[in-house]
Amino acid sequence: EYPMQTPDGERWFAVSAGASHEARSASGYVFLIRDVTDRRKQEREIRRLSRIAELTSSFVVVSDTRGLIDWVNPAFEKRSGWQLHEVRGQKPGDILQFEGTDQSVVADIRRKLALGLPVRAELLNRSRSGEEYWIMKDIQPLYDDAARLDGFVSVQTDITAMKTSYKRDEELRNTAIETTSEGISISGVDGRFLYLNPAHRQIFGIPADQDIRNLTRDEL
């Protein structure tokens, strides 16, 4: 393969040659020359994308149309504890999901993928060592030149720290609401109470074990 300057700029060509025989004696050569510029550009783009996928800190999973793993990047291997040769041909859910994974989210993912639709969802996974971690996964369908489904690529971000921080903040807010001397209530659009904190119950003399779902603001 070699480059050549043309009126349209630099182009790449591939040449193959062989001796031409007539009457069992060499009479010259036959050369076959093909323009491979587009192919080289595609190969270069694939190499660049592969290198980016290898270097990114996000977890990348490429699967076939059945959802079976074709390739994972090093970040996925490091976080999950599973190597590519161990997971190739398996479904990600079979090795990462467990009883703590929300099956309603899993069912929604499967439904959308069956329709060839993109998916964005949060899931709780478990690594090979048993460590639980949260991911935000963005799954995109891949199509070939004939617009036929060719597989899926999933880019996943570890959101464990964010989820842990949110849970801690939520617990702190709940503690503050439960312990404050101010009466706090939450009600629906119909005026019926959904929640009363201890101070609110004390102000209106409502026992801690009384069901408030049939109580309204007007009645108080």
XYZ file of N, CA and C in Angstrom:
660
model
N 0.852 -1.187 0.000
C 0.000 0.000 0.000
C 0.887 1.234 0.000
N 0.459 2.261 -0.718
C 1.291 3.448 -0.843
C 0.415 4.666 -1.113
N 0.873 5.861 -0.693
C 0.113 7.092 -0.960
C 0.548 7.711 -2.284
N -0.367 8.468 -2.877
C -0.032 9.171 -4.114
C -0.822 10.479 -4.156
N -0.144 11.522 -4.574
C -0.815 12.800 -4.739
C -1.626 12.791 -6.026
N -2.909 13.150 -5.892
C -3.801 13.209 -7.055
C -4.427 14.601 -7.106
N -5.141 14.945 -8.170
C -5.830 16.245 -8.221
C -6.806 16.442 -7.071
N -7.272 15.328 -6.463
C -8.191 15.414 -5.329
C -7.477 15.346 -3.980
N -6.142 15.426 -4.016
C -5.385 15.325 -2.775
C -4.742 13.959 -2.647
N -4.225 13.666 -1.476
C -3.536 12.396 -1.276
C -4.527 11.239 -1.223
N -4.241 10.194 -1.978
C -5.038 8.971 -1.972
C -4.116 7.785 -1.693
N -4.685 6.744 -1.118
C -3.921 5.526 -0.837
C -4.352 4.430 -1.797
N -3.361 3.671 -2.260
C -3.617 2.578 -3.189
C -2.946 1.301 -2.696
N -3.577 0.184 -3.032
C -2.985 -1.130 -2.743
C -2.685 -1.794 -4.066
N -1.483 -2.351 -4.209
C -1.083 -2.976 -5.465
C -0.666 -4.416 -5.195
N -1.089 -5.295 -6.089
C -0.609 -6.676 -6.061
C -0.171 -7.028 -7.477
N 0.863 -7.861 -7.579
C 1.432 -8.155 -8.893
C 1.771 -9.631 -9.002
N 1.704 -10.146 -10.211
C 2.076 -11.528 -10.471
C 2.572 -11.677 -11.894
N 3.411 -12.682 -12.076
C 3.957 -12.904 -13.420
C 2.872 -13.430 -14.347
N 2.877 -12.947 -15.573
C 1.934 -13.407 -16.585
C 2.633 -14.439 -17.460
N 2.043 -15.640 -17.559
C 2.679 -16.708 -18.331
C 1.868 -17.036 -19.575
N 2.542 -17.084 -20.679
C 1.940 -17.530 -21.926
C 2.865 -18.570 -22.549
N 2.256 -19.674 -22.930
C 3.037 -20.777 -23.531
C 4.177 -21.176 -22.609
N 3.863 -21.199 -21.277
C 4.808 -21.650 -20.259
C 6.071 -20.807 -20.175
N 6.043 -19.610 -20.692
C 7.207 -18.730 -20.558
C 6.734 -17.381 -20.044
N 7.541 -16.790 -19.182
C 7.168 -15.504 -18.604
C 7.103 -14.451 -19.693
N 5.984 -13.737 -19.725
C 5.847 -12.715 -20.768
C 5.577 -11.335 -20.195
N 5.670 -11.205 -18.861
C 5.435 -9.902 -18.254
C 4.739 -10.045 -16.917
N 4.120 -9.007 -16.466
C 3.468 -8.991 -15.161
C 2.072 -8.379 -15.259
N 1.244 -8.824 -14.331
C -0.104 -8.259 -14.217
C -0.195 -7.532 -12.882
N -0.567 -6.287 -12.921
C -0.698 -5.489 -11.698
C -2.172 -5.174 -11.444
N -2.583 -5.343 -10.200
C -3.933 -4.975 -9.789
C -3.813 -3.847 -8.769
N -4.378 -2.702 -9.102
C -4.272 -1.536 -8.219
C -5.670 -1.121 -7.775
N -5.847 -0.969 -6.460
C -7.142 -0.587 -5.901
C -6.988 0.652 -5.031
N -7.962 1.529 -5.100
C -8.005 2.705 -4.232
C -8.539 2.271 -2.866
N -7.714 2.383 -1.826
C -8.106 1.924 -0.477
C -8.153 3.093 0.505
N -8.309 4.314 -0.024
C -8.306 5.494 0.840
C -9.407 5.428 1.889
N -10.641 5.135 1.447
C -11.777 5.094 2.378
C -11.597 3.996 3.420
N -11.089 2.853 2.985
C -10.879 1.758 3.927
C -9.861 2.138 4.993
N -8.784 2.789 4.592
C -7.755 3.201 5.543
C -8.318 4.234 6.535
N -9.170 5.146 6.028
C -9.788 6.122 6.927
C -10.671 5.428 7.951
N -11.444 4.446 7.505
C -12.311 3.706 8.422
C -11.495 2.943 9.450
N -10.421 2.299 9.009
C -9.565 1.553 9.931
C -8.919 2.485 10.949
N -8.507 3.668 10.477
C -7.902 4.639 11.395
C -8.916 5.108 12.424
N -10.162 5.351 11.978
C -11.219 5.785 12.888
C -11.538 4.700 13.908
N -11.578 3.459 13.454
C -11.832 2.342 14.365
C -10.725 2.233 15.399
N -9.474 2.393 14.968
C -8.342 2.335 15.909
C -8.429 3.458 16.929
N -8.790 4.657 16.456
C -8.917 5.797 17.367
C -10.023 5.562 18.390
N -11.189 5.092 17.905
C -12.309 4.839 18.813
C -11.985 3.723 19.795
N -11.294 2.700 19.317
C -10.904 1.595 20.194
C -9.942 2.084 21.272
N -9.025 2.959 20.871
C -8.055 3.487 21.831
C -8.750 4.370 22.868
N -9.711 5.187 22.405
C -10.474 6.027 23.337
C -11.242 5.162 24.321
N -11.876 4.096 23.812
C -12.646 3.193 24.674
C -11.747 2.503 25.688
N -10.512 2.212 25.289
C -9.567 1.569 26.207
C -9.108 2.522 27.305
N -8.979 3.804 26.972
C -8.422 4.775 27.911
C -9.470 5.420 28.810
N -10.734 5.421 28.396
C -11.753 6.110 29.176
C -11.966 5.453 30.526
N -12.346 6.268 31.512
C -12.625 5.741 32.844
C -14.034 5.161 32.939
N -14.869 5.431 31.937
C -16.195 4.832 31.897
C -16.070 3.360 31.519
N -17.086 2.581 31.893
C -17.080 1.161 31.571
C -17.784 0.977 30.230
N -17.118 0.348 29.278
C -17.679 0.165 27.944
C -17.889 -1.319 27.689
N -19.104 -1.651 27.273
C -19.455 -3.038 26.944
C -20.068 -3.061 25.550
N -19.524 -3.868 24.671
C -20.068 -4.051 23.324
C -20.657 -5.454 23.260
N -21.917 -5.554 22.840
C -22.579 -6.854 22.786
C -23.224 -7.070 21.424
N -23.569 -8.322 21.135
C -24.217 -8.630 19.859
C -25.721 -8.414 19.971
N -26.461 -8.802 18.938
C -27.899 -8.560 18.919
C -28.648 -9.339 19.986
N -28.028 -10.401 20.507
C -28.665 -11.188 21.574
C -28.298 -10.669 22.962
N -27.453 -9.639 22.998
C -27.031 -9.094 24.274
C -25.831 -9.797 24.866
N -25.172 -10.669 24.098
C -23.997 -11.398 24.571
C -22.746 -10.546 24.368
N -21.880 -10.524 25.337
C -20.709 -9.648 25.325
C -19.716 -10.029 24.233
N -19.332 -9.024 23.435
C -18.261 -9.177 22.444
C -16.946 -8.612 22.971
N -17.054 -7.475 23.690
C -15.837 -6.777 24.124
C -16.147 -5.892 25.314
N -15.192 -5.774 26.234
C -15.272 -4.829 27.354
C -13.931 -4.120 27.455
N -13.941 -2.894 27.973
C -12.692 -2.153 28.088
C -12.024 -2.415 29.437
N -10.766 -1.998 29.601
C -10.043 -2.238 30.851
C -10.733 -1.659 32.085
N -11.432 -0.513 31.937
C -12.116 0.088 33.090
C -13.203 -0.848 33.610
N -13.914 -1.488 32.697
C -14.932 -2.466 33.099
C -14.276 -3.633 33.836
N -13.175 -4.128 33.294
C -12.481 -5.261 33.921
C -12.033 -4.907 35.334
N -11.505 -3.697 35.508
C -11.002 -3.278 36.814
C -12.117 -3.143 37.835
N -13.259 -2.557 37.436
C -14.343 -2.325 38.402
C -15.124 -3.590 38.701
N -15.368 -4.398 37.684
C -16.180 -5.599 37.893
C -15.374 -6.775 38.418
N -14.065 -6.760 38.130
C -13.237 -7.891 38.542
C -13.242 -9.037 37.538
N -13.954 -8.862 36.421
C -14.051 -9.897 35.396
C -13.227 -9.494 34.179
N -12.470 -10.457 33.637
C -11.663 -10.214 32.452
C -12.470 -10.535 31.186
N -12.058 -9.936 30.070
C -12.775 -10.095 28.811
C -12.945 -11.564 28.435
N -11.877 -12.349 28.552
C -11.962 -13.746 28.126
C -12.912 -14.561 29.003
N -13.224 -14.036 30.199
C -14.138 -14.743 31.102
C -15.596 -14.395 30.832
N -15.842 -13.211 30.305
C -17.235 -12.764 30.124
C -17.698 -12.780 28.682
N -16.779 -12.951 27.743
C -17.188 -12.956 26.330
C -18.198 -14.079 26.093
N -19.305 -13.733 25.428
C -20.345 -14.715 25.164
C -21.395 -14.815 26.252
N -21.239 -14.028 27.334
C -22.218 -14.020 28.407
C -23.012 -12.714 28.395
N -24.151 -12.715 29.079
C -24.927 -11.502 29.241
C -24.426 -10.760 30.476
N -24.268 -9.418 30.393
C -23.768 -8.661 31.547
C -24.570 -8.912 32.822
N -25.903 -9.007 32.673
C -26.747 -9.206 33.848
C -26.478 -10.505 34.563
N -26.046 -11.536 33.824
C -25.804 -12.842 34.443
C -24.620 -12.823 35.394
N -23.693 -11.893 35.182
C -22.504 -11.865 36.031
C -22.484 -10.679 37.000
N -23.323 -9.663 36.746
C -23.265 -8.454 37.557
C -24.495 -8.224 38.426
N -25.646 -8.693 37.990
C -26.876 -8.439 38.741
C -27.087 -9.491 39.824
N -27.800 -9.101 40.882
C -28.055 -9.998 42.014
C -29.395 -9.628 42.604
N -29.712 -10.207 43.785
C -31.047 -9.992 44.353
C -31.311 -8.531 44.701
N -30.258 -7.735 44.841
C -30.437 -6.316 45.156
C -30.703 -5.449 43.944
N -30.575 -6.007 42.746
C -30.823 -5.257 41.516
C -32.318 -5.128 41.274
N -32.767 -3.933 40.956
C -34.186 -3.673 40.720
C -34.628 -4.369 39.434
N -35.441 -5.420 39.572
C -35.841 -6.208 38.408
C -36.827 -5.467 37.509
N -37.538 -4.499 38.050
C -38.442 -3.720 37.195
C -37.639 -2.865 36.217
N -36.484 -2.360 36.663
C -35.605 -1.592 35.778
C -35.009 -2.523 34.729
N -34.596 -3.708 35.150
C -34.034 -4.696 34.221
C -35.049 -5.056 33.143
N -36.304 -5.262 33.551
C -37.362 -5.614 32.590
C -37.588 -4.489 31.589
N -37.533 -3.247 32.053
C -37.723 -2.103 31.159
C -36.575 -2.001 30.165
N -35.352 -2.280 30.617
C -34.187 -2.263 29.725
C -34.347 -3.315 28.632
N -34.731 -4.522 29.038
C -34.894 -5.605 28.063
C -35.980 -5.285 27.039
N -37.063 -4.695 27.510
C -38.169 -4.355 26.606
C -37.721 -3.357 25.548
N -36.993 -2.326 25.959
C -36.556 -1.301 25.016
C -35.507 -1.839 24.051
N -34.595 -2.666 24.554
C -33.568 -3.221 23.674
C -34.186 -4.159 22.639
N -35.222 -4.880 23.044
C -35.910 -5.773 22.104
C -36.527 -4.990 20.950
N -36.852 -3.728 21.212
C -37.418 -2.857 20.179
C -36.338 -2.073 19.435
N -35.072 -2.300 19.820
C -33.973 -1.575 19.186
C -33.872 -0.133 19.610
N -34.359 0.172 20.807
C -34.366 1.548 21.296
C -33.173 1.806 22.225
N -32.704 3.058 22.306
C -31.661 3.398 23.280
C -32.224 3.365 24.698
N -31.346 3.128 25.674
C -31.778 3.001 27.067
C -30.822 3.787 27.966
N -31.406 4.445 28.952
C -30.604 5.116 29.988
C -31.222 4.749 31.329
N -30.425 4.164 32.231
C -30.991 3.680 33.493
C -29.903 3.573 34.552
N -30.348 3.583 35.808
C -29.462 3.358 36.952
C -29.663 1.931 37.449
N -28.549 1.255 37.743
C -28.634 -0.124 38.218
C -27.612 -0.365 39.321
N -27.991 -1.246 40.246
C -27.068 -1.671 41.292
C -26.439 -2.982 40.855
N -25.112 -2.992 40.707
C -24.372 -4.183 40.309
C -23.559 -4.727 41.480
N -23.026 -5.921 41.275
C -22.128 -6.501 42.273
C -20.897 -7.048 41.563
N -19.720 -6.675 42.055
C -18.474 -7.090 41.416
C -18.150 -8.544 41.749
N -17.115 -9.021 41.138
C -16.693 -10.412 41.367
C -16.332 -10.655 42.827
N -15.797 -9.629 43.487
C -15.393 -9.756 44.888
C -16.562 -9.574 45.851
N -17.742 -9.258 45.321
C -18.915 -9.087 46.167
C -19.228 -7.643 46.524
N -18.451 -6.689 46.001
C -18.692 -5.272 46.292
C -19.851 -4.758 45.449
N -20.786 -4.071 46.068
C -21.923 -3.504 45.364
C -21.576 -2.097 44.884
N -21.992 -1.775 43.678
C -21.741 -0.434 43.143
C -22.850 -0.049 42.173
N -23.145 1.253 42.139
C -24.200 1.807 41.291
C -23.601 2.290 39.972
N -24.328 2.058 38.881
C -23.897 2.571 37.591
C -25.049 3.308 36.916
N -24.694 4.315 36.146
C -25.618 4.936 35.196
C -25.204 4.406 33.833
N -26.078 3.648 33.180
C -25.718 3.042 31.901
C -26.517 3.663 30.761
N -25.803 3.930 29.692
C -26.389 4.487 28.479
C -26.131 3.473 27.374
N -27.201 2.803 26.907
C -27.066 1.754 25.899
C -27.600 2.271 24.568
N -26.769 2.152 23.536
C -27.161 2.604 22.206
C -27.115 1.429 21.227
N -28.147 1.288 20.379
C -28.122 0.230 19.361
C -27.121 0.561 18.263
N -26.509 -0.457 17.687
C -25.580 -0.299 16.578
C -26.215 -0.886 15.320
N -26.119 -0.153 14.206
C -26.707 -0.612 12.954
C -25.624 -0.716 11.882
N -25.778 -1.694 10.988
C -24.826 -1.837 9.895
C -25.219 -0.919 8.742
N -24.495 -1.027 7.624
C -24.737 -0.136 6.488
C -26.119 -0.335 5.872
N -26.720 -1.504 6.119
C -28.052 -1.785 5.578
C -29.149 -1.459 6.577
N -28.792 -0.715 7.640
C -29.740 -0.303 8.674
C -30.307 -1.487 9.455
N -29.534 -2.578 9.509
C -29.946 -3.731 10.307
C -29.247 -3.685 11.659
N -29.965 -4.082 12.703
C -29.397 -4.075 14.047
C -28.186 -4.990 14.096
N -27.059 -4.454 14.575
C -25.805 -5.199 14.571
C -25.274 -5.459 15.979
N -25.947 -4.912 16.989
C -25.496 -5.095 18.367
C -25.769 -3.860 19.201
N -25.105 -3.781 20.342
C -25.315 -2.658 21.262
C -23.981 -2.255 21.890
N -23.868 -0.969 22.210
C -22.731 -0.489 22.981
C -23.282 0.192 24.233
N -22.741 -0.203 25.373
C -23.171 0.337 26.661
C -22.018 1.086 27.303
N -22.242 2.371 27.600
C -21.250 3.185 28.306
C -21.790 3.432 29.713
N -21.029 3.006 30.711
C -21.507 3.036 32.087
C -20.609 3.919 32.952
N -21.245 4.668 33.849
C -20.525 5.552 34.768
C -20.786 5.104 36.191
N -19.740 5.039 36.987
C -19.878 4.661 38.398
C -20.441 5.853 39.173
N -21.663 5.690 39.704
C -22.308 6.776 40.453
C -22.491 6.392 41.926
N -21.677 5.440 42.399
C -21.800 4.968 43.778
C -21.623 6.103 44.778
N -20.606 6.936 44.580
C -20.342 8.035 45.514
C -21.512 9.009 45.537
N -22.067 9.297 44.362
C -23.198 10.222 44.289
C -24.413 9.638 45.013
N -24.688 8.346 44.781
C -25.828 7.707 45.437
C -25.640 7.655 46.940
N -24.419 7.380 47.396
C -24.130 7.318 48.825
C -24.311 8.683 49.462
N -23.822 9.728 48.762
C -23.960 11.088 49.276
C -25.423 11.482 49.347
N -26.191 11.141 48.313
C -27.615 11.475 48.297
C -28.345 10.774 49.437
N -28.016 9.497 49.653
C -28.664 8.737 50.726
C -28.329 9.336 52.087
N -27.063 9.738 52.265
C -26.653 10.347 53.533
C -27.374 11.663 53.756
N -27.468 12.478 52.712
C -28.176 13.756 52.822
C -29.656 13.534 53.135
N -30.233 12.521 52.496
C -31.644 12.223 52.727
C -31.870 11.795 54.174
N -30.952 10.974 54.697
C -31.068 10.537 56.087
C -30.958 11.721 57.039
N -30.063 12.661 56.735
C -29.907 13.850 57.574
C -31.173 14.711 57.537
N -31.751 14.872 56.345
C -32.986 15.649 56.228
C -34.124 14.994 57.006
N -34.211 13.668 56.882
C -35.266 12.949 57.593
C -35.098 13.070 59.108
N -33.844 12.999 59.563
C -33.578 13.140 60.991
C -33.975 14.532 61.480
N -33.635 15.551 60.674
C -33.976 16.921 61.049
C -35.487 17.110 61.116
N -36.206 16.535 60.139
C -37.665 16.660 60.116
C -38.289 15.941 61.310
N -37.738 14.771 61.639
C -38.297 13.972 62.721
C -38.038 14.592 64.093
N -36.944 15.311 64.255
C -36.554 15.809 65.582
C -36.870 17.283 65.813
N -37.242 18.015 64.781
C -37.510 19.441 64.969
C -38.769 19.652 65.825
N -38.829 20.793 66.481
C -40.015 21.122 67.278
C -41.097 21.778 66.418
N -40.787 22.056 65.175
C -41.761 22.631 64.251
C -42.629 21.518 63.662
N -43.925 21.774 63.559
C -44.823 20.787 62.966
C -44.714 20.793 61.451
N -44.422 19.644 60.872
C -44.258 19.533 59.422
C -45.212 18.464 58.893
N -45.931 18.806 57.820
C -46.850 17.847 57.210
C -46.692 17.856 55.704
N -47.039 16.715 55.101
C -47.061 16.599 53.647
C -48.428 16.049 53.282
N -49.084 16.699 52.332
C -50.415 16.250 51.932
C -50.518 16.199 50.424
N -51.512 15.419 49.945
C -51.742 15.308 48.519
C -52.601 16.447 48.014
N -52.880 16.451 46.714
C -53.664 17.531 46.122
C -55.111 17.514 46.623
N -55.557 16.363 47.163
C -56.930 16.278 47.683
C -57.014 16.740 49.135
N -55.880 17.192 49.715
C -55.881 17.674 51.090
C -55.646 16.602 52.127
N -55.605 15.334 51.725
C -55.377 14.261 52.691
C -53.895 14.160 53.017
N -53.616 13.903 54.302
C -52.224 13.864 54.738
C -51.511 12.604 54.258
N -50.264 12.798 53.867
C -49.381 11.694 53.507
C -48.345 11.458 54.597
N -48.006 12.532 55.330
C -46.988 12.416 56.378
C -47.173 13.525 57.403
N -46.991 13.171 58.674
C -46.941 14.137 59.777
C -45.721 13.802 60.622
N -44.899 14.799 60.927
C -43.770 14.512 61.802
C -44.237 14.482 63.258
N -43.415 13.929 64.170
C -43.828 13.807 65.564
C -44.329 15.109 66.182
N -43.665 16.251 65.875
C -44.075 17.535 66.449
C -45.478 17.913 65.985
N -45.782 17.664 64.717
C -47.106 17.971 64.184
C -48.175 17.111 64.860
N -47.881 15.840 65.049
C -48.835 14.943 65.724
C -49.082 15.420 67.158
N -48.002 15.851 67.836
C -48.125 16.294 69.227
C -48.969 17.562 69.320
N -48.750 18.504 68.387
C -49.503 19.757 68.398
C -51.003 19.503 68.299
N -51.404 18.542 67.462
C -52.821 18.281 67.231
C -53.333 17.051 67.980
N -52.476 16.483 68.847
C -52.915 15.353 69.662
C -53.210 14.093 68.869
N -52.463 13.842 67.834
C -52.655 12.643 67.010
C -51.666 11.573 67.451
N -52.125 10.423 67.924
C -51.226 9.361 68.383
C -50.251 8.932 67.291
N -49.072 8.445 67.715
C -48.026 8.045 66.773
C -48.458 6.881 65.901
N -49.397 6.039 66.430
C -49.801 4.867 65.659
C -51.091 5.079 64.861
N -51.619 6.289 64.859
C -52.868 6.536 64.137
C -52.608 6.710 62.648
N -53.421 6.035 61.830
C -53.323 6.153 60.380
C -53.873 7.516 59.958
N -53.063 8.299 59.268
C -53.456 9.670 58.916
C -53.927 9.795 57.478
N -53.974 8.707 56.753
C -54.259 8.809 55.311
C -55.694 9.250 55.015
N -56.579 9.151 55.993
C -57.952 9.620 55.805
C -58.206 10.958 56.480
N -57.138 11.535 57.037
C -57.249 12.844 57.700
C -56.993 13.947 56.667
N -57.703 15.066 56.807
C -57.478 16.200 55.892
C -57.096 17.440 56.696
N -56.557 18.417 56.000
C -56.184 19.679 56.638
C -57.424 20.363 57.233
N -58.525 20.307 56.503
C -59.744 20.972 56.975
C -60.216 20.394 58.296
N -60.092 19.063 58.455
C -60.528 18.452 59.707
C -59.693 18.929 60.881
N -58.423 19.167 60.677
C -57.601 19.680 61.755
C -57.927 21.147 62.027
